[in-house]
PDB file of C-alpha atoms in Angstrom:
ATOM      1  CA  UNK A   9       0.000   0.000   0.000  1.00 42.00           C
ATOM      2  CA  UNK A  10       1.264   3.480  -0.821  1.00 44.00           C
ATOM      3  CA  UNK A  11       2.128   5.776   2.059  1.00 46.00           C
ATOM      4  CA  UNK A  12      -0.458   8.452   2.677  1.00 45.00           C
ATOM      5  CA  UNK A  13       0.339  12.153   2.538  1.00 45.00           C
ATOM      6  CA  UNK A  14      -0.639  14.750   5.126  1.00 48.00           C
ATOM      7  CA  UNK A  15      -4.229  15.783   4.587  1.00 49.00           C
ATOM      8  CA  UNK A  16      -3.426  19.447   3.901  1.00 50.00           C
ATOM      9  CA  UNK A  17      -0.767  18.518   1.320  1.00 56.00           C
ATOM     10  CA  UNK A  18      -3.218  16.261  -0.508  1.00 52.00           C
ATOM     11  CA  UNK A  19      -5.896  18.961  -0.413  1.00 48.00           C
ATOM     12  CA  UNK A  20      -3.506  21.429  -2.058  1.00 54.00           C
ATOM     13  CA  UNK A  21      -2.747  19.090  -4.937  1.00 60.00           C
ATOM     14  CA  UNK A  22      -6.129  17.377  -5.331  1.00 58.00           C
ATOM     15  CA  UNK A  23      -8.791  20.051  -5.609  1.00 63.00           C
ATOM     16  CA  UNK A  24     -11.536  17.830  -7.062  1.00 73.00           C
ATOM     17  CA  UNK A  25     -13.448  15.471  -4.741  1.00 80.00           C
ATOM     18  CA  UNK A  26     -13.160  12.666  -7.270  1.00 83.00           C
ATOM     19  CA  UNK A  27      -9.388  13.058  -7.330  1.00 86.00           C
ATOM     20  CA  UNK A  28      -9.457  12.497  -3.579  1.00 85.00           C
ATOM     21  CA  UNK A  29     -11.668   9.435  -4.111  1.00 88.00           C
ATOM     22  CA  UNK A  30      -9.175   8.103  -6.646  1.00 90.00           C
ATOM     23  CA  UNK A  31      -6.283   8.713  -4.253  1.00 88.00           C
ATOM     24  CA  UNK A  32      -8.034   6.714  -1.545  1.00 87.00           C
ATOM     25  CA  UNK A  33      -9.020   4.000  -4.020  1.00 89.00           C
ATOM     26  CA  UNK A  34      -5.505   3.401  -5.366  1.00 88.00           C
ATOM     27  CA  UNK A  35      -4.371   2.672  -1.812  1.00 84.00           C
ATOM     28  CA  UNK A  36      -6.906  -0.164  -1.394  1.00 86.00           C
ATOM     29  CA  UNK A  37      -6.711  -3.896  -2.220  1.00 89.00           C
ATOM     30  CA  UNK A  38      -6.072  -5.054  -5.780  1.00 90.00           C
ATOM     31  CA  UNK A  39      -8.842  -6.851  -7.644  1.00 91.00           C
ATOM     32  CA  UNK A  40      -6.435  -9.761  -8.169  1.00 86.00           C
ATOM     33  CA  UNK A  41      -6.322 -10.305  -4.398  1.00 86.00           C
ATOM     34  CA  UNK A  42     -10.092 -10.148  -3.873  1.00 88.00           C
ATOM     35  CA  UNK A  43     -12.535 -13.056  -3.810  1.00 88.00           C
ATOM     36  CA  UNK A  44     -15.082 -13.528  -6.560  1.00 88.00           C
ATOM     37  CA  UNK A  45     -17.876 -12.667  -4.130  1.00 91.00           C
ATOM     38  CA  UNK A  46     -16.231  -9.340  -3.241  1.00 92.00           C
ATOM     39  CA  UNK A  47     -15.791  -8.429  -6.908  1.00 93.00           C
ATOM     40  CA  UNK A  48     -19.368  -9.453  -7.658  1.00 94.00           C
ATOM     41  CA  UNK A  49     -20.704  -7.204  -4.881  1.00 94.00           C
ATOM     42  CA  UNK A  50     -18.848  -4.173  -6.235  1.00 95.00           C
ATOM     43  CA  UNK A  51     -20.000  -4.914  -9.791  1.00 96.00           C
ATOM     44  CA  UNK A  52     -23.600  -4.913  -8.578  1.00 96.00           C
ATOM     45  CA  UNK A  53     -23.025  -1.355  -7.390  1.00 95.00           C
ATOM     46  CA  UNK A  54     -21.367  -0.487 -10.719  1.00 96.00           C
ATOM     47  CA  UNK A  55     -24.417  -1.855 -12.507  1.00 96.00           C
ATOM     48  CA  UNK A  56     -26.699   0.497 -10.600  1.00 95.00           C
ATOM     49  CA  UNK A  57     -24.397   3.453 -11.181  1.00 95.00           C
ATOM     50  CA  UNK A  58     -24.159   2.722 -14.928  1.00 95.00           C
ATOM     51  CA  UNK A  59     -27.895   3.205 -15.476  1.00 94.00           C
ATOM     52  CA  UNK A  60     -27.932   0.189 -17.804  1.00 96.00           C
ATOM     53  CA  UNK A  61     -30.179  -2.853 -17.799  1.00 96.00           C
ATOM     54  CA  UNK A  62     -29.284  -5.938 -15.769  1.00 94.00           C
ATOM     55  CA  UNK A  63     -27.822  -8.775 -17.875  1.00 94.00           C
ATOM     56  CA  UNK A  64     -28.861 -12.409 -17.511  1.00 93.00           C
ATOM     57  CA  UNK A  65     -27.379 -14.186 -14.488  1.00 91.00           C
ATOM     58  CA  UNK A  66     -24.994 -16.261 -16.615  1.00 90.00           C
ATOM     59  CA  UNK A  67     -23.835 -13.129 -18.437  1.00 93.00           C
ATOM     60  CA  UNK A  68     -23.249 -11.318 -15.133  1.00 94.00           C
ATOM     61  CA  UNK A  69     -21.130 -14.220 -13.858  1.00 92.00           C
ATOM     62  CA  UNK A  70     -19.120 -13.997 -17.079  1.00 93.00           C
ATOM     63  CA  UNK A  71     -18.603 -10.268 -16.460  1.00 94.00           C
ATOM     64  CA  UNK A  72     -17.295 -10.995 -12.949  1.00 94.00           C
ATOM     65  CA  UNK A  73     -14.774 -13.490 -14.350  1.00 91.00           C
ATOM     66  CA  UNK A  74     -13.865 -11.058 -17.127  1.00 91.00           C
ATOM     67  CA  UNK A  75     -13.063  -8.288 -14.654  1.00 93.00           C
ATOM     68  CA  UNK A  76     -10.987 -10.581 -12.422  1.00 91.00           C
ATOM     69  CA  UNK A  77      -9.000 -11.858 -15.402  1.00 88.00           C
ATOM     70  CA  UNK A  78      -8.445  -8.543 -17.183  1.00 88.00           C
ATOM     71  CA  UNK A  79      -8.445  -5.811 -14.523  1.00 90.00           C
ATOM     72  CA  UNK A  80      -6.490  -7.405 -11.680  1.00 87.00           C
ATOM     73  CA  UNK A  81      -3.971  -4.552 -11.683  1.00 88.00           C
ATOM     74  CA  UNK A  82      -6.691  -2.107 -10.627  1.00 92.00           C
ATOM     75  CA  UNK A  83      -7.839  -1.800  -7.040  1.00 93.00           C
ATOM     76  CA  UNK A  84     -11.362  -2.930  -6.178  1.00 93.00           C
ATOM     77  CA  UNK A  85     -12.339   0.530  -4.934  1.00 94.00           C
ATOM     78  CA  UNK A  86     -11.098   2.004  -8.194  1.00 95.00           C
ATOM     79  CA  UNK A  87     -13.738  -0.004 -10.039  1.00 95.00           C
ATOM     80  CA  UNK A  88     -16.508   1.517  -7.928  1.00 95.00           C
ATOM     81  CA  UNK A  89     -14.969   4.997  -8.096  1.00 94.00           C
ATOM     82  CA  UNK A  90     -14.783   4.825 -11.890  1.00 95.00           C
ATOM     83  CA  UNK A  91     -18.516   4.101 -12.163  1.00 96.00           C
ATOM     84  CA  UNK A  92     -19.321   6.800  -9.604  1.00 94.00           C
ATOM     85  CA  UNK A  93     -17.514   9.201 -11.910  1.00 94.00           C
ATOM     86  CA  UNK A  94     -19.481   7.835 -14.876  1.00 95.00           C
ATOM     87  CA  UNK A  95     -22.755   8.445 -13.034  1.00 94.00           C
ATOM     88  CA  UNK A  96     -21.611  11.994 -12.235  1.00 93.00           C
ATOM     89  CA  UNK A  97     -20.783  12.671 -15.929  1.00 93.00           C
ATOM     90  CA  UNK A  98     -17.065  12.894 -15.153  1.00 92.00           C
ATOM     91  CA  UNK A  99     -16.238  10.243 -17.760  1.00 92.00           C
ATOM     92  CA  UNK A 100     -17.261  10.159 -21.421  1.00 90.00           C
ATOM     93  CA  UNK A 101     -18.088   6.730 -22.894  1.00 93.00           C
ATOM     94  CA  UNK A 102     -20.442   5.282 -25.484  1.00 92.00           C
ATOM     95  CA  UNK A 103     -24.074   4.688 -24.515  1.00 93.00           C
ATOM     96  CA  UNK A 104     -24.882   1.084 -23.601  1.00 95.00           C
ATOM     97  CA  UNK A 105     -28.276  -0.487 -23.029  1.00 96.00           C
ATOM     98  CA  UNK A 106     -27.172  -3.569 -21.091  1.00 95.00           C
ATOM     99  CA  UNK A 107     -24.307  -3.858 -18.593  1.00 96.00           C
ATOM    100  CA  UNK A 108     -21.480  -5.600 -20.477  1.00 96.00           C
ATOM    101  CA  UNK A 109     -17.675  -6.082 -20.633  1.00 94.00           C
ATOM    102  CA  UNK A 110     -17.223  -3.466 -23.380  1.00 94.00           C
ATOM    103  CA  UNK A 111     -18.806  -0.799 -21.152  1.00 96.00           C
ATOM    104  CA  UNK A 112     -16.472  -1.735 -18.298  1.00 95.00           C
ATOM    105  CA  UNK A 113     -13.505  -1.531 -20.651  1.00 93.00           C
ATOM    106  CA  UNK A 114     -14.482   1.945 -21.851  1.00 95.00           C
ATOM    107  CA  UNK A 115     -15.107   3.199 -18.324  1.00 95.00           C
ATOM    108  CA  UNK A 116     -11.807   1.882 -16.957  1.00 93.00           C
ATOM    109  CA  UNK A 117      -9.894   3.237 -19.953  1.00 93.00           C
ATOM    110  CA  UNK A 118     -11.341   6.722 -19.415  1.00 94.00           C
ATOM    111  CA  UNK A 119     -10.783   6.447 -15.657  1.00 94.00           C
ATOM    112  CA  UNK A 120      -7.153   5.346 -16.051  1.00 93.00           C
ATOM    113  CA  UNK A 121      -6.196   8.621 -17.740  1.00 92.00           C
ATOM    114  CA  UNK A 122      -7.388  10.586 -14.708  1.00 91.00           C
ATOM    115  CA  UNK A 123      -5.941   8.081 -12.218  1.00 91.00           C
ATOM    116  CA  UNK A 124      -2.481   8.440 -13.807  1.00 90.00           C
ATOM    117  CA  UNK A 125      -2.660  12.206 -13.259  1.00 87.00           C
ATOM    118  CA  UNK A 126      -3.632  11.678  -9.613  1.00 86.00           C
ATOM    119  CA  UNK A 127      -0.711   9.292  -9.089  1.00 84.00           C
ATOM    120  CA  UNK A 128       1.670  11.854 -10.583  1.00 82.00           C
ATOM    121  CA  UNK A 129       0.382  14.531  -8.220  1.00 79.00           C
ATOM    122  CA  UNK A 130       0.692  12.380  -5.103  1.00 75.00           C
ATOM    123  CA  UNK A 131       3.832  10.307  -5.622  1.00 67.00           C
ATOM    124  CA  UNK A 132       6.336  12.913  -4.409  1.00 50.00           C
ATOM    125  CA  UNK A 133       7.452  13.259  -0.771  1.00 49.00           C
ATOM    126  CA  UNK A 134       5.114  10.618   0.583  1.00 46.00           C
ATOM    127  CA  UNK A 135       5.359   9.979   4.356  1.00 46.00           C
ATOM    128  CA  UNK A 136       3.496   7.891   6.925  1.00 49.00           C
ATOM    129  CA  UNK A 137       0.653   9.746   8.609  1.00 48.00           C
ATOM    130  CA  UNK A 138      -2.619   8.975  10.328  1.00 49.00           C
ATOM    131  CA  UNK A 139      -5.407   8.294   7.780  1.00 51.00           C
ATOM    132  CA  UNK A 140      -7.891  11.062   7.124  1.00 50.00           C
ATOM    133  CA  UNK A 141     -10.721  11.097   9.620  1.00 58.00           C
ATOM    134  CA  UNK A 142     -14.245  10.343   8.451  1.00 60.00           C
ATOM    135  CA  UNK A 143     -17.223  12.452   9.499  1.00 82.00           C
ATOM    136  CA  UNK A 144     -19.014   9.553  11.152  1.00 87.00           C
ATOM    137  CA  UNK A 145     -22.169  11.476  12.039  1.00 89.00           C
ATOM    138  CA  UNK A 146     -22.603  12.549   8.427  1.00 89.00           C
ATOM    139  CA  UNK A 147     -21.891   9.028   7.178  1.00 87.00           C
ATOM    140  CA  UNK A 148     -24.589   7.616   9.470  1.00 91.00           C
ATOM    141  CA  UNK A 149     -27.095  10.253   8.358  1.00 91.00           C
ATOM    142  CA  UNK A 150     -26.297   9.715   4.669  1.00 88.00           C
ATOM    143  CA  UNK A 151     -26.724   5.948   4.953  1.00 90.00           C
ATOM    144  CA  UNK A 152     -30.022   6.305   6.806  1.00 91.00           C
ATOM    145  CA  UNK A 153     -31.273   8.735   4.150  1.00 91.00           C
ATOM    146  CA  UNK A 154     -30.167   6.355   1.386  1.00 88.00           C
ATOM    147  CA  UNK A 155     -32.071   3.479   2.984  1.00 92.00           C
ATOM    148  CA  UNK A 156     -35.219   5.523   3.561  1.00 91.00           C
ATOM    149  CA  UNK A 157     -35.277   6.684  -0.063  1.00 90.00           C
ATOM    150  CA  UNK A 158     -34.212   3.385  -1.640  1.00 85.00           C
ATOM    151  CA  UNK A 159     -36.952   1.610  -3.562  1.00 85.00           C
ATOM    152  CA  UNK A 160     -35.151  -1.721  -3.833  1.00 82.00           C
ATOM    153  CA  UNK A 161     -34.210  -1.889  -0.109  1.00 87.00           C
ATOM    154  CA  UNK A 162     -31.239  -4.148  -0.911  1.00 88.00           C
ATOM    155  CA  UNK A 163     -29.219  -4.496   2.299  1.00 90.00           C
ATOM    156  CA  UNK A 164     -26.166  -5.706   0.360  1.00 84.00           C
ATOM    157  CA  UNK A 165     -25.641  -2.176  -0.972  1.00 85.00           C
ATOM    158  CA  UNK A 166     -25.306  -0.709   2.544  1.00 90.00           C
ATOM    159  CA  UNK A 167     -21.943   0.529   3.852  1.00 88.00           C
ATOM    160  CA  UNK A 168     -20.702  -1.913   6.483  1.00 89.00           C
ATOM    161  CA  UNK A 169     -18.482   0.760   8.050  1.00 89.00           C
ATOM    162  CA  UNK A 170     -21.586   2.625   9.216  1.00 92.00           C
ATOM    163  CA  UNK A 171     -22.371  -0.410  11.380  1.00 94.00           C
ATOM    164  CA  UNK A 172     -18.990   0.111  13.097  1.00 92.00           C
ATOM    165  CA  UNK A 173     -19.811   3.754  13.826  1.00 93.00           C
ATOM    166  CA  UNK A 174     -23.167   2.820  15.372  1.00 94.00           C
ATOM    167  CA  UNK A 175     -21.696  -0.123  17.288  1.00 94.00           C
ATOM    168  CA  UNK A 176     -19.013   2.125  18.783  1.00 92.00           C
ATOM    169  CA  UNK A 177     -21.759   4.491  19.961  1.00 92.00           C
ATOM    170  CA  UNK A 178     -23.691   1.512  21.389  1.00 93.00           C
ATOM    171  CA  UNK A 179     -26.630   2.428  19.168  1.00 94.00           C
ATOM    172  CA  UNK A 180     -26.699  -1.149  17.869  1.00 94.00           C
ATOM    173  CA  UNK A 181     -26.866  -4.075  20.276  1.00 93.00           C
ATOM    174  CA  UNK A 182     -27.061  -7.678  19.118  1.00 94.00           C
ATOM    175  CA  UNK A 183     -27.722 -10.691  21.313  1.00 93.00           C
ATOM    176  CA  UNK A 184     -25.996 -14.045  20.722  1.00 93.00           C
ATOM    177  CA  UNK A 185     -29.203 -15.515  19.288  1.00 94.00           C
ATOM    178  CA  UNK A 186     -29.680 -12.525  16.981  1.00 94.00           C
ATOM    179  CA  UNK A 187     -26.077 -12.854  15.827  1.00 93.00           C
ATOM    180  CA  UNK A 188     -26.551 -16.514  14.900  1.00 94.00           C
ATOM    181  CA  UNK A 189     -29.789 -15.686  13.090  1.00 96.00           C
ATOM    182  CA  UNK A 190     -28.077 -12.957  11.075  1.00 95.00           C
ATOM    183  CA  UNK A 191     -25.237 -15.302  10.065  1.00 93.00           C
ATOM    184  CA  UNK A 192     -27.781 -17.921   8.983  1.00 93.00           C
ATOM    185  CA  UNK A 193     -29.683 -15.366   6.880  1.00 93.00           C
ATOM    186  CA  UNK A 194     -26.505 -14.189   5.146  1.00 90.00           C
ATOM    187  CA  UNK A 195     -25.348 -17.749   4.446  1.00 88.00           C
ATOM    188  CA  UNK A 196     -28.768 -18.539   2.989  1.00 89.00           C
ATOM    189  CA  UNK A 197     -28.481 -15.614   0.564  1.00 85.00           C
ATOM    190  CA  UNK A 198     -25.072 -16.742  -0.687  1.00 80.00           C
ATOM    191  CA  UNK A 199     -26.261 -20.341  -0.951  1.00 81.00           C
ATOM    192  CA  UNK A 200     -29.296 -19.319  -3.003  1.00 81.00           C
ATOM    193  CA  UNK A 201     -27.109 -17.383  -5.458  1.00 74.00           C
ATOM    194  CA  UNK A 202     -24.342 -19.981  -5.763  1.00 69.00           C
ATOM    195  CA  UNK A 203     -24.079 -21.791  -9.079  1.00 67.00           C
ATOM    196  CA  UNK A 204     -20.772 -23.572  -8.407  1.00 62.00           C
ATOM    197  CA  UNK A 205     -19.240 -25.049  -5.239  1.00 60.00           C
ATOM    198  CA  UNK A 206     -16.564 -22.314  -5.219  1.00 57.00           C
ATOM    199  CA  UNK A 207     -19.267 -19.642  -5.005  1.00 53.00           C
ATOM    200  CA  UNK A 208     -20.391 -21.117  -1.684  1.00 55.00           C
ATOM    201  CA  UNK A 209     -16.983 -20.497  -0.088  1.00 61.00           C
ATOM    202  CA  UNK A 210     -17.219 -17.312   1.951  1.00 67.00           C
ATOM    203  CA  UNK A 211     -14.066 -16.001   3.603  1.00 72.00           C
ATOM    204  CA  UNK A 212     -14.277 -14.722   7.155  1.00 81.00           C
ATOM    205  CA  UNK A 213     -13.872 -11.034   6.273  1.00 80.00           C
ATOM    206  CA  UNK A 214     -16.578 -11.126   3.602  1.00 81.00           C
ATOM    207  CA  UNK A 215     -18.973 -12.887   5.988  1.00 86.00           C
ATOM    208  CA  UNK A 216     -18.249 -10.309   8.679  1.00 89.00           C
ATOM    209  CA  UNK A 217     -18.940  -7.407   6.324  1.00 90.00           C
ATOM    210  CA  UNK A 218     -22.150  -8.930   4.972  1.00 90.00           C
ATOM    211  CA  UNK A 219     -23.427  -9.618   8.487  1.00 94.00           C
ATOM    212  CA  UNK A 220     -22.755  -5.988   9.388  1.00 94.00           C
ATOM    213  CA  UNK A 221     -24.784  -4.877   6.368  1.00 93.00           C
ATOM    214  CA  UNK A 222     -27.673  -7.168   7.285  1.00 95.00           C
ATOM    215  CA  UNK A 223     -27.562  -5.921  10.889  1.00 96.00           C
ATOM    216  CA  UNK A 224     -27.563  -2.341   9.631  1.00 95.00           C
ATOM    217  CA  UNK A 225     -30.685  -3.105   7.600  1.00 94.00           C
ATOM    218  CA  UNK A 226     -32.374  -4.507  10.717  1.00 95.00           C
ATOM    219  CA  UNK A 227     -31.376  -1.401  12.677  1.00 95.00           C
ATOM    220  CA  UNK A 228     -32.804   0.931  10.031  1.00 94.00           C
ATOM    221  CA  UNK A 229     -36.005  -1.150  10.054  1.00 94.00           C
ATOM    222  CA  UNK A 230     -36.230  -0.979  13.881  1.00 93.00           C
ATOM    223  CA  UNK A 231     -35.779  -4.742  14.118  1.00 92.00           C
ATOM    224  CA  UNK A 232     -32.917  -4.608  16.604  1.00 85.00           C
TER     225      UNK A 232
END
């Protein structure tokens, strides 16, 4: 992972909020080191951000494999950031009706040009510092607003870090029985969507994050 620069030095060089997002993204985990389930979850978010139609399940699985095989040098957060920029009209690509590999290729190609510029701005005089602090109160409010306004109410699109903020404030409390129930629910979701034995393998970190998202959904629904 690249060393992080002092916040004020970054702010001087990166004046656009998406440049800051890119800087944070390029310091995250590479796609090549992520599980298929993790990549699939991010691509679901990219699908929503793209404004295109959902492909058939088999086609979506092919897209996941395509990304893992061809874009392993990118970081997983870069993939999401690139499609956030597409949704915000920060990238120019051809119009596509259905989510497909060609769209991903065009988006990542356009994103790479900007990412290279960000790397050039931030690669000099890098030193170890404390990571930038997150406005936790605002993050909690934003996630609650997102859930209230969401029509799909898909808990898998929630930000698991918001669970940590609420847990630290003791605004979420989970009993042992509730914890086991949540794990069972999450496992059932993965099992229902698995097409191959490998898809059923869930690493500990992924399970932890998904359980946090499901718990966050229950909290927002006043079920905890």
